[in-house]
Short mmCIF file of C-alpha atoms and ligand atoms in Angstrom, two decimals:
data_model
loop_
_atom_site.label_atom_id
_atom_site.label_comp_id
_atom_site.label_asym_id
_atom_site.label_seq_id
_atom_site.Cartn_x
_atom_site.Cartn_y
_atom_site.Cartn_z
CA MET A 1302 25.57 19.43 -6.28
CA SER A 1303 29.24 20.38 -6.15
CA LEU A 1304 30.98 20.94 -2.82
CA ALA A 1305 33.34 23.52 -4.33
CA GLY A 1306 34.73 25.80 -1.67
CA LYS A 1307 32.88 24.11 1.20
CA HIS A 1308 34.91 23.68 4.39
CA ILE A 1309 34.46 20.12 5.67
CA LEU A 1310 35.93 19.13 8.99
CA LEU A 1311 36.30 15.35 8.89
CA GLY A 1312 36.65 13.81 12.35
CA VAL A 1313 38.01 10.27 12.47
CA THR A 1314 37.74 8.23 15.67
CA GLY A 1315 39.32 4.93 16.64
CA GLY A 1316 37.57 2.08 14.86
CA ILE A 1317 38.60 -0.34 12.14
CA ALA A 1318 36.45 1.61 9.64
CA ALA A 1319 38.93 4.50 10.03
CA TYR A 1320 40.73 3.18 6.93
CA LYS A 1321 37.68 4.23 4.88
CA ALA A 1322 38.33 7.84 5.91
CA ALA A 1323 41.03 7.94 3.23
CA ILE A 1324 38.46 7.12 0.52
CA LEU A 1325 36.09 9.69 1.96
CA VAL A 1326 38.74 12.43 1.90
CA ARG A 1327 39.40 11.60 -1.72
CA HIS A 1328 35.68 11.79 -2.64
CA LEU A 1329 35.23 15.10 -0.81
CA CYS A 1330 38.32 16.66 -2.40
CA ASN A 1331 37.23 15.43 -5.85
CA GLU A 1332 33.98 17.36 -5.32
CA GLY A 1333 35.97 20.53 -4.67
CA ALA A 1334 35.65 20.62 -0.87
CA GLU A 1335 38.43 21.82 1.41
CA VAL A 1336 38.92 19.05 3.95
CA GLN A 1337 40.50 19.41 7.36
CA VAL A 1338 41.03 16.02 9.00
CA VAL A 1339 40.97 15.76 12.79
CA LEU A 1340 42.08 12.45 14.29
CA THR A 1341 41.51 11.17 17.80
CA GLN A 1342 44.33 9.24 19.49
CA GLY A 1343 42.46 6.00 18.82
CA ALA A 1344 42.06 6.79 15.13
CA ALA A 1345 45.81 7.30 14.78
CA GLN A 1346 46.21 3.61 15.75
CA PHE A 1347 44.26 2.62 12.63
CA VAL A 1348 45.26 5.17 9.99
CA THR A 1349 48.31 7.39 9.73
CA PRO A 1350 48.12 11.19 9.65
CA VAL A 1351 50.57 11.10 6.71
CA THR A 1352 48.04 9.31 4.48
CA LEU A 1353 45.24 11.72 5.30
CA GLN A 1354 47.50 14.75 5.02
CA ALA A 1355 48.66 13.63 1.58
CA LEU A 1356 45.07 13.16 0.39
CA SER A 1357 43.60 16.33 1.92
CA GLY A 1358 46.61 18.55 1.27
CA ARG A 1359 46.38 19.92 4.83
CA PRO A 1360 48.26 18.97 8.00
CA VAL A 1361 46.10 16.68 10.10
CA ARG A 1362 45.10 17.98 13.55
CA ASP A 1363 45.07 15.54 16.46
CA ASP A 1364 45.92 17.39 19.63
CA LEU A 1365 44.13 20.12 21.55
CA TRP A 1366 47.45 21.03 23.20
CA ASP A 1367 49.59 21.28 20.06
CA GLN A 1368 50.94 24.84 20.48
CA GLU A 1369 52.30 25.11 16.96
CA ALA A 1370 49.04 24.05 15.32
CA GLU A 1371 47.02 26.23 17.69
CA ALA A 1372 49.19 29.21 16.79
CA ALA A 1373 48.44 28.64 13.08
CA MET A 1374 44.69 28.16 13.58
CA GLY A 1375 43.29 27.97 17.12
CA HIS A 1376 40.61 25.40 17.81
CA ILE A 1377 37.86 28.01 18.10
CA GLU A 1378 38.94 29.46 14.76
CA LEU A 1379 38.88 25.94 13.31
CA ALA A 1380 35.39 25.35 14.74
CA ARG A 1381 34.24 28.56 13.00
CA TRP A 1382 36.03 27.61 9.75
CA ALA A 1383 33.93 24.45 9.35
CA ASP A 1384 30.78 24.63 7.21
CA LEU A 1385 30.03 21.06 8.21
CA ILE A 1386 31.52 18.48 10.57
CA LEU A 1387 31.42 14.83 9.57
CA VAL A 1388 32.65 12.24 12.06
CA ALA A 1389 33.32 8.93 10.30
CA PRO A 1390 33.70 6.51 11.91
CA ALA A 1391 32.05 7.64 15.13
CA THR A 1392 32.79 5.12 17.89
CA ALA A 1393 30.52 4.33 20.86
CA HIS A 1394 33.02 6.14 23.11
CA PHE A 1395 33.02 9.28 20.98
CA MET A 1396 29.20 9.27 20.80
CA ALA A 1397 28.98 8.87 24.58
CA ASN A 1398 31.24 11.89 25.13
CA LEU A 1399 29.35 14.01 22.62
CA ALA A 1400 25.96 13.02 24.06
CA GLN A 1401 27.21 14.11 27.49
CA GLY A 1402 28.67 17.37 26.22
CA ALA A 1403 32.10 16.15 27.37
CA ALA A 1404 35.13 17.57 25.54
CA PRO A 1405 38.22 15.54 26.50
CA ASP A 1406 40.01 15.98 23.16
CA LEU A 1407 40.25 18.23 20.10
CA LEU A 1408 37.45 16.59 18.09
CA THR A 1409 34.80 16.66 20.82
CA THR A 1410 35.84 20.25 21.66
CA LEU A 1411 35.40 21.27 18.02
CA CYS A 1412 31.96 19.63 17.86
CA LEU A 1413 30.87 21.58 20.93
CA ALA A 1414 32.42 24.84 19.78
CA SER A 1415 31.06 24.83 16.25
CA ASP A 1416 27.67 26.03 14.98
CA ALA A 1417 28.08 23.90 11.83
CA PRO A 1418 25.81 20.90 11.26
CA VAL A 1419 27.30 17.68 12.62
CA LEU A 1420 26.88 14.38 10.76
CA LEU A 1421 27.88 11.17 12.51
CA ALA A 1422 28.58 7.80 10.93
CA PRO A 1423 28.46 5.33 13.83
CA ALA A 1424 30.64 2.24 13.48
CA MET A 1425 31.13 -0.42 16.11
CA ASN A 1426 30.54 -4.06 17.02
CA GLN A 1427 26.86 -5.00 16.66
CA ALA A 1428 26.44 -5.73 20.40
CA MET A 1429 27.94 -2.34 21.26
CA TRP A 1430 25.52 -0.65 18.86
CA ARG A 1431 22.54 -2.53 20.30
CA ASP A 1432 23.57 -1.78 23.88
CA ALA A 1433 21.01 0.32 25.73
CA ALA A 1434 23.57 3.01 26.61
CA THR A 1435 24.64 3.45 22.96
CA GLN A 1436 21.01 3.57 21.83
CA ARG A 1437 20.31 6.18 24.52
CA ASN A 1438 23.30 8.25 23.36
CA ALA A 1439 22.26 7.94 19.71
CA ALA A 1440 18.74 9.14 20.59
CA THR A 1441 20.18 12.05 22.61
CA LEU A 1442 22.46 13.07 19.75
CA ALA A 1443 19.58 12.90 17.25
CA ALA A 1444 17.39 14.97 19.58
CA ASP A 1445 20.27 17.49 19.86
CA GLY A 1446 20.14 17.91 16.08
CA LYS A 1447 23.09 15.72 15.09
CA ARG A 1448 22.36 13.66 11.99
CA LEU A 1449 23.23 9.95 12.25
CA ILE A 1450 23.95 8.14 9.00
CA GLY A 1451 23.82 4.38 9.38
CA PRO A 1452 25.17 2.18 10.73
CA ASP A 1453 24.72 -0.46 8.04
CA ASP A 1454 23.89 -4.06 8.70
CA GLY A 1455 26.16 -6.92 7.64
CA GLU A 1456 29.38 -8.77 8.29
CA GLN A 1457 31.75 -7.03 10.68
CA ALA A 1458 35.52 -7.01 10.93
CA CYS A 1459 35.28 -8.99 14.21
CA GLY A 1460 33.31 -11.75 12.46
CA ASP A 1461 29.91 -10.79 13.95
CA VAL A 1462 26.98 -10.09 11.69
CA GLY A 1463 24.53 -7.32 12.46
CA PRO A 1464 24.11 -3.54 12.59
CA GLY A 1465 27.30 -1.56 13.22
CA ARG A 1466 29.17 -1.32 9.93
CA MET A 1467 30.02 2.24 8.95
CA ALA A 1468 27.91 3.57 6.06
CA GLU A 1469 29.89 3.40 2.82
CA PRO A 1470 31.92 6.50 1.83
CA GLU A 1471 29.62 7.05 -1.19
CA ALA A 1472 26.53 7.17 1.08
CA LEU A 1473 28.35 9.61 3.37
CA LEU A 1474 29.25 11.80 0.40
CA ASP A 1475 25.53 11.86 -0.55
CA ALA A 1476 24.64 12.89 2.99
CA VAL A 1477 27.20 15.72 2.90
CA ARG A 1478 25.83 16.94 -0.43
CA ALA A 1479 22.26 16.75 0.92
CA ALA A 1480 23.24 18.80 3.97
CA PHE A 1481 24.13 21.73 1.70
CA GLN A 1482 20.90 21.60 -0.29
CA SER A 1483 18.27 24.21 0.44
CA PRO A 1484 15.05 23.01 2.06
CA ARG A 1485 13.11 21.38 -0.76
CA LEU A 1486 9.64 21.45 0.80
CA ALA A 1487 9.94 24.89 2.40
CA ASP A 1488 6.60 26.15 3.74
CA LEU A 1489 4.58 23.24 2.36
CA ASN A 1490 2.12 21.34 4.57
CA VAL A 1491 2.83 17.62 4.61
CA LEU A 1492 0.77 14.98 6.42
CA VAL A 1493 2.22 11.54 7.14
CA THR A 1494 0.33 8.56 8.57
CA ALA A 1495 2.40 6.02 10.50
CA GLY A 1496 2.26 2.96 12.70
CA PRO A 1497 -0.45 0.32 13.05
CA THR A 1498 -4.12 0.77 13.83
CA ARG A 1499 -5.88 -1.20 16.54
CA GLU A 1500 -9.38 -2.49 15.94
CA ALA A 1501 -11.11 -3.30 19.22
CA LEU A 1502 -12.81 -6.66 19.74
CA ASP A 1503 -13.76 -5.96 23.34
CA PRO A 1504 -12.40 -3.70 26.13
CA VAL A 1505 -9.13 -5.69 26.36
CA ARG A 1506 -8.48 -7.19 22.90
CA PHE A 1507 -7.80 -5.80 19.45
CA LEU A 1508 -6.78 -6.78 15.92
CA SER A 1509 -3.54 -5.13 14.74
CA ASN A 1510 -0.25 -5.74 12.90
CA HIS A 1511 3.52 -5.51 13.33
CA SER A 1512 4.10 -1.94 12.19
CA SER A 1513 6.53 -0.21 14.55
CA GLY A 1514 6.04 3.27 13.10
CA LYS A 1515 9.80 3.59 12.40
CA GLN A 1516 9.44 4.17 8.66
CA GLY A 1517 6.59 6.67 8.99
CA TYR A 1518 8.31 8.64 11.76
CA ALA A 1519 11.52 8.75 9.70
CA ILE A 1520 9.55 10.15 6.75
CA ALA A 1521 7.90 12.77 8.95
CA LYS A 1522 11.36 13.78 10.19
CA ALA A 1523 12.81 13.90 6.68
CA ALA A 1524 9.93 16.09 5.48
CA ALA A 1525 10.46 18.45 8.44
CA ASP A 1526 14.21 18.50 7.69
CA ALA A 1527 13.28 19.48 4.13
CA GLY A 1528 11.46 22.54 5.48
CA ALA A 1529 7.85 21.30 5.48
CA ARG A 1530 5.26 21.92 8.22
CA VAL A 1531 4.58 18.32 9.12
CA THR A 1532 1.58 16.68 10.76
CA LEU A 1533 2.09 13.07 11.78
CA VAL A 1534 -1.07 11.05 12.36
CA SER A 1535 0.17 8.05 14.24
CA GLY A 1536 -1.30 4.79 15.41
CA PRO A 1537 -0.07 3.39 18.75
CA CYS A 1538 3.67 2.76 18.55
CA GLY A 1539 5.29 4.54 21.51
CA LEU A 1540 7.93 6.39 19.48
CA PRO A 1541 8.83 9.97 20.43
CA ALA A 1542 7.55 12.56 17.93
CA PRO A 1543 10.39 13.93 15.77
CA ALA A 1544 11.43 17.53 16.44
CA ASN A 1545 9.31 20.18 14.68
CA VAL A 1546 6.54 17.69 13.85
CA GLU A 1547 2.98 17.97 15.18
CA CYS A 1548 1.93 14.47 16.24
CA ILE A 1549 -1.72 13.44 16.47
CA GLU A 1550 -2.13 10.10 18.21
CA VAL A 1551 -4.98 7.86 17.13
CA THR A 1552 -5.94 4.27 17.78
CA SER A 1553 -8.27 2.82 15.17
CA ALA A 1554 -8.55 3.14 11.39
CA LEU A 1555 -11.73 5.18 11.88
CA ASP A 1556 -9.88 7.58 14.22
CA MET A 1557 -7.06 7.88 11.67
CA HIS A 1558 -9.54 8.45 8.84
CA GLU A 1559 -11.24 11.23 10.79
CA ALA A 1560 -7.94 12.91 11.74
CA VAL A 1561 -6.65 12.80 8.14
CA GLN A 1562 -9.93 13.96 6.56
CA ALA A 1563 -10.09 16.93 8.94
CA ARG A 1564 -6.66 18.12 7.75
CA ALA A 1565 -6.49 16.91 4.14
CA ALA A 1566 -7.69 20.10 2.46
CA GLU A 1567 -4.77 22.17 3.79
CA GLN A 1568 -2.05 19.70 2.74
CA ALA A 1569 0.23 19.87 -0.29
CA LEU A 1570 1.40 16.28 0.19
CA VAL A 1571 -0.08 13.30 2.04
CA ILE A 1572 2.08 10.20 2.56
CA GLY A 1573 0.33 7.08 3.85
CA VAL A 1574 2.91 4.93 5.60
CA ALA A 1575 0.53 3.54 8.22
CA ALA A 1576 -0.38 -0.13 8.17
CA VAL A 1577 -4.12 0.50 8.39
CA ALA A 1578 -6.37 -2.46 9.21
CA ASP A 1579 -8.55 -3.12 6.17
CA TYR A 1580 -11.29 -4.56 8.41
CA ARG A 1581 -12.58 -4.01 11.94
CA PRO A 1582 -14.91 -6.07 14.10
CA ALA A 1583 -18.51 -5.18 13.19
CA ALA A 1584 -19.19 -4.45 16.83
CA LYS A 1585 -17.00 -4.01 19.91
CA ALA A 1586 -18.28 -6.24 22.71
CA PRO A 1587 -19.16 -4.03 25.70
CA GLN A 1588 -17.58 -6.55 28.14
CA LYS A 1589 -14.60 -8.90 27.85
CA ILE A 1590 -15.64 -11.78 25.60
CA LYS A 1591 -15.89 -14.94 27.67
CA LYS A 1592 -14.08 -18.14 26.73
CA GLU A 1593 -17.39 -19.99 27.09
CA ARG A 1594 -18.61 -18.23 23.96
CA ALA A 1595 -16.57 -20.69 21.90
CA ALA A 1596 -18.25 -23.61 23.62
CA GLN A 1597 -21.55 -22.15 22.42
CA ASN A 1598 -20.21 -22.22 18.84
CA ASP A 1599 -19.97 -18.46 18.85
CA ALA A 1600 -16.21 -17.84 18.48
CA SER A 1601 -16.29 -16.19 15.07
CA VAL A 1602 -15.94 -12.44 14.65
CA ALA A 1603 -17.92 -10.56 12.02
CA LEU A 1604 -15.78 -7.93 10.26
CA VAL A 1605 -16.69 -4.82 8.31
CA GLU A 1606 -14.45 -2.93 5.90
CA ASN A 1607 -12.66 0.23 7.05
CA PRO A 1608 -12.64 3.31 4.85
CA ASP A 1609 -9.58 3.59 2.61
CA ILE A 1610 -7.90 6.65 4.12
CA ILE A 1611 -5.52 7.66 1.36
CA ALA A 1612 -7.90 6.73 -1.46
CA SER A 1613 -10.48 9.06 0.15
CA VAL A 1614 -7.92 11.90 0.19
CA ALA A 1615 -6.96 11.23 -3.44
CA ALA A 1616 -10.65 11.41 -4.41
CA LEU A 1617 -11.14 14.89 -2.91
CA PRO A 1618 -11.66 17.81 -5.28
CA ASN A 1619 -8.33 19.73 -5.39
CA ALA A 1620 -6.63 16.75 -3.79
CA PRO A 1621 -3.08 17.16 -2.52
CA VAL A 1622 -0.34 14.99 -3.99
CA VAL A 1623 -1.02 11.58 -2.42
CA VAL A 1624 1.68 8.94 -1.98
CA GLY A 1625 0.92 5.51 -0.56
CA PHE A 1626 3.04 2.61 0.60
CA ALA A 1627 2.41 -0.95 -0.50
CA ALA A 1628 3.41 -3.76 1.84
CA GLU A 1629 3.66 -6.75 -0.48
CA THR A 1630 4.79 -10.35 -0.07
CA GLU A 1631 4.58 -11.53 -3.71
CA ASN A 1632 4.57 -9.97 -7.20
CA ALA A 1633 5.49 -6.79 -5.38
CA LEU A 1634 5.97 -4.45 -8.35
CA ASP A 1635 2.89 -5.56 -10.33
CA ASN A 1636 0.66 -5.51 -7.26
CA ALA A 1637 1.93 -2.07 -6.31
CA ARG A 1638 1.44 -0.65 -9.80
CA ARG A 1639 -2.19 -1.87 -9.72
CA LYS A 1640 -2.67 -0.58 -6.17
CA ARG A 1641 -1.47 2.89 -7.17
CA ARG A 1642 -3.99 3.08 -10.00
CA ARG A 1643 -6.85 1.54 -8.00
CA LYS A 1644 -6.43 4.03 -5.15
CA GLY A 1645 -5.90 7.00 -7.48
CA LEU A 1646 -2.46 7.76 -5.98
CA ASP A 1647 0.18 9.98 -7.52
CA ALA A 1648 2.89 7.56 -6.40
CA ILE A 1649 3.39 4.45 -4.34
CA VAL A 1650 6.40 3.08 -2.47
CA VAL A 1651 6.51 -0.69 -2.50
CA ASN A 1652 8.44 -2.73 0.04
CA ASP A 1653 8.62 -6.51 0.20
CA VAL A 1654 7.58 -7.29 3.75
CA SER A 1655 8.26 -11.02 3.37
CA ASP A 1656 11.98 -10.18 3.78
CA PRO A 1657 12.68 -10.02 7.56
CA LYS A 1658 15.67 -7.69 7.00
CA ILE A 1659 13.33 -4.91 5.84
CA GLY A 1660 9.79 -3.64 6.26
CA PHE A 1661 7.86 -4.25 9.48
CA ASN A 1662 9.74 -3.40 12.65
CA SER A 1663 13.22 -3.51 11.14
CA ASP A 1664 15.62 -0.56 11.22
CA HIS A 1665 16.25 -0.94 7.48
CA ASN A 1666 14.22 -0.91 4.33
CA ALA A 1667 14.51 -1.25 0.56
CA ALA A 1668 11.78 -0.10 -1.77
CA THR A 1669 10.77 1.05 -5.23
CA LEU A 1670 9.04 4.38 -5.78
CA ILE A 1671 6.50 4.09 -8.59
CA TRP A 1672 4.72 7.02 -10.22
CA ALA A 1673 2.69 7.35 -13.44
CA ASP A 1674 5.68 7.67 -15.76
CA GLY A 1675 8.58 6.09 -13.99
CA GLU A 1676 10.08 4.06 -11.19
CA VAL A 1677 13.17 4.41 -9.07
CA GLU A 1678 14.78 1.97 -6.68
CA LEU A 1679 15.53 3.06 -3.13
CA ALA A 1680 18.38 0.71 -2.21
CA TYR A 1681 18.68 -1.23 1.06
CA GLN A 1682 19.59 1.25 3.78
CA GLY A 1683 18.53 2.56 7.19
CA LYS A 1684 14.92 3.79 7.34
CA GLU A 1685 16.06 7.37 8.05
CA ALA A 1686 18.33 7.43 5.01
CA LEU A 1687 15.61 5.90 2.82
CA ALA A 1688 13.16 8.50 4.11
CA ALA A 1689 15.54 11.36 3.24
CA SER A 1690 16.07 9.96 -0.24
CA LEU A 1691 12.30 9.45 -0.78
CA ILE A 1692 11.55 13.03 0.24
CA GLN A 1693 14.14 14.35 -2.21
CA HIS A 1694 12.61 12.28 -5.01
CA LEU A 1695 9.08 13.45 -4.17
CA ALA A 1696 10.26 17.06 -4.04
CA ASN A 1697 11.87 16.69 -7.47
CA LEU A 1698 8.84 14.97 -8.98
CA PHE A 1699 5.95 16.93 -7.55
CA PHE A 1700 7.34 20.24 -6.22
CA PRO A 1701 10.16 21.08 -8.63
CA SER A 1702 9.92 24.81 -8.02
CA SER A 1703 9.61 24.79 -4.21
CA GLY A 1704 12.52 25.63 -1.92
CA GLU A 1705 15.26 28.15 -2.56
CA GLY A 1706 17.61 25.57 -4.02
CA ALA A 1707 15.05 24.00 -6.32
CA GLY A 1708 16.66 22.30 -9.25
CA ALA A 1709 19.95 21.87 -7.44
CA LEU A 1710 19.36 18.14 -7.07
CA ALA A 1711 19.74 15.59 -9.79
CA LYS A 1712 16.42 14.11 -10.90
CA PRO A 1713 15.76 10.54 -9.79
CA THR A 1714 17.34 8.04 -12.12
CA PRO A 1715 14.37 6.14 -13.53
CA LEU A 1716 14.25 2.43 -14.21
CA SER A 1717 11.75 3.22 -16.94
CA VAL A 1718 10.81 6.53 -18.55
CA ALA A 1719 10.62 9.29 -15.96
CA GLN A 1720 8.86 12.61 -16.20
CA SER A 1721 8.13 15.18 -13.54
CA GLY A 1722 4.62 16.21 -12.67
CA ARG A 1723 1.43 14.80 -11.33
CA SER A 1724 -0.34 11.92 -12.94
O1 PMT B 36 6.15 0.77 10.69
P1 PMT B 36 7.39 0.00 10.33
O2 PMT B 36 7.67 -1.14 11.27
O3 PMT B 36 8.58 0.90 10.14
O4 PMT B 36 7.13 -0.73 8.91
C1 PMT B 36 6.94 0.05 7.76
C2 PMT B 36 5.82 -0.50 6.89
C3 PMT B 36 6.15 -1.90 6.41
C4 PMT B 36 4.50 -0.54 7.68
C5 PMT B 36 5.67 0.51 5.69
O5 PMT B 36 6.88 0.56 4.98
C6 PMT B 36 4.53 0.10 4.77
O6 PMT B 36 4.66 -0.71 3.86
N1 PMT B 36 3.33 0.71 5.01
C7 PMT B 36 2.09 0.37 4.29
C8 PMT B 36 1.47 -0.80 4.99
C9 PMT B 36 0.13 -1.19 4.38
O7 PMT B 36 -0.87 -1.22 5.06
O8 PMT B 36 0.16 -1.44 3.09
P2 PMT B 36 -1.15 -1.80 2.21
O9 PMT B 36 -0.57 -2.33 0.96
O10 PMT B 36 -2.07 -2.67 2.98
O11 PMT B 36 -1.85 -0.41 2.00
C10 PMT B 36 -1.59 0.41 0.88
C11 PMT B 36 -1.68 1.87 1.24
O12 PMT B 36 -3.03 2.22 1.59
C12 PMT B 36 -0.84 2.31 2.41
O13 PMT B 36 -0.32 3.59 2.10
C13 PMT B 36 -1.81 2.39 3.57
O14 PMT B 36 -1.43 3.38 4.53
C14 PMT B 36 -3.09 2.81 2.85
N2 PMT B 36 -4.35 2.37 3.47
C15 PMT B 36 -4.62 1.03 3.58
C16 PMT B 36 -5.84 0.63 4.10
C17 PMT B 36 -6.76 1.64 4.53
N3 PMT B 36 -7.94 1.30 5.05
N4 PMT B 36 -6.46 2.93 4.40
C18 PMT B 36 -5.27 3.32 3.88
O15 PMT B 36 -5.00 4.52 3.79
#
């Protein structure tokens, strides 16, 4: 999608990644956007207004009290001018101010005064990003409707390694483009399963796995952002339900199966992200199992197979589009291709959970989306970004005519032959 004629207000705050703002301005202008750069005082220590003015073709704004600039376009006028505000990099200090609703400078004032969507690209030292206060502020900003892109994981300017690198300018450009796309799943019902299941052994013990729910919740959020009515059926993971998502909390695979079956008929799309236990204890002991049981040579647990939740949905007459996930540790692609066919799924998303940087309980993931006629890689990125990208691909593949802006997006680039439509 072109950004021709779109008014982008690019806020730059004081972090080393500020130098990448110049590349970003260039990308945005190349797409036809009109870019107004607003620098904080800190940002001006890292990148000069002259550079950004030359690239954007507009005088850079950096002062709420600049009478000359205010006379040309007052800050409220500027806030109204913006179709979208992107703050890249967004420092911990800037995020703290914004989360508090504090407006000590021009950029925070513009963010408060504007009705435009606000995208933030956090960038800071990994310890600052992990700090409880920053995480609290990030959660507040997300709950307030600001979209956080990144941060990425990796080597930092200070020599540390970890999460806190600003997302690359190309990823930010994608996010800006996506923000202008019409809702792709408008008015469709989408059900997402997420988190682990717990299979009770006795009143105090259970069998489970390491799923945190992060990937499933991110997908539920991305589907809601794409205009769908989303039901999230979640195993125990303690995450807050995303805005505009109905969350049904369950514990065991049988509970999840029942909750999904009860709602399957009204769904257009079911995405199984949950790490469902394949087996459960044949019987739950009524009382806590005593240690002495082992001494009596009775420490084994008989297991019975759980129903396959998504395969059952795929087998329904008039089944919705059903997309599964495959958590693999070896021969990931081949195993996933077989799993898709065996379960009768329209598509499957395979992630290699032997890599500790992705999959279970990490904030990042990398995956391949496989459908009957094609495959597309979803590169290593934050789980939210991967979720947004997956939803766009699924919309293109299975709901090409839904949403006002249908067709505006490029089709997924296939690794093999790709065709739209159900298998
Ligand atoms: O929750 P996170 O910490 O963010 O981690 C994300 C994740 C690693 C859990 C996620 O990305 C993922 O891979 N989810 C699928 C985990 C899994 O159970 O994979 P599987 O290969 O065992 O199952 C294949 C598919 O069948 C899955 O869609 C699963 O939801 C579904 N299934 C499995 C068993 C069962 N009885 N019923 C099912 O519906």
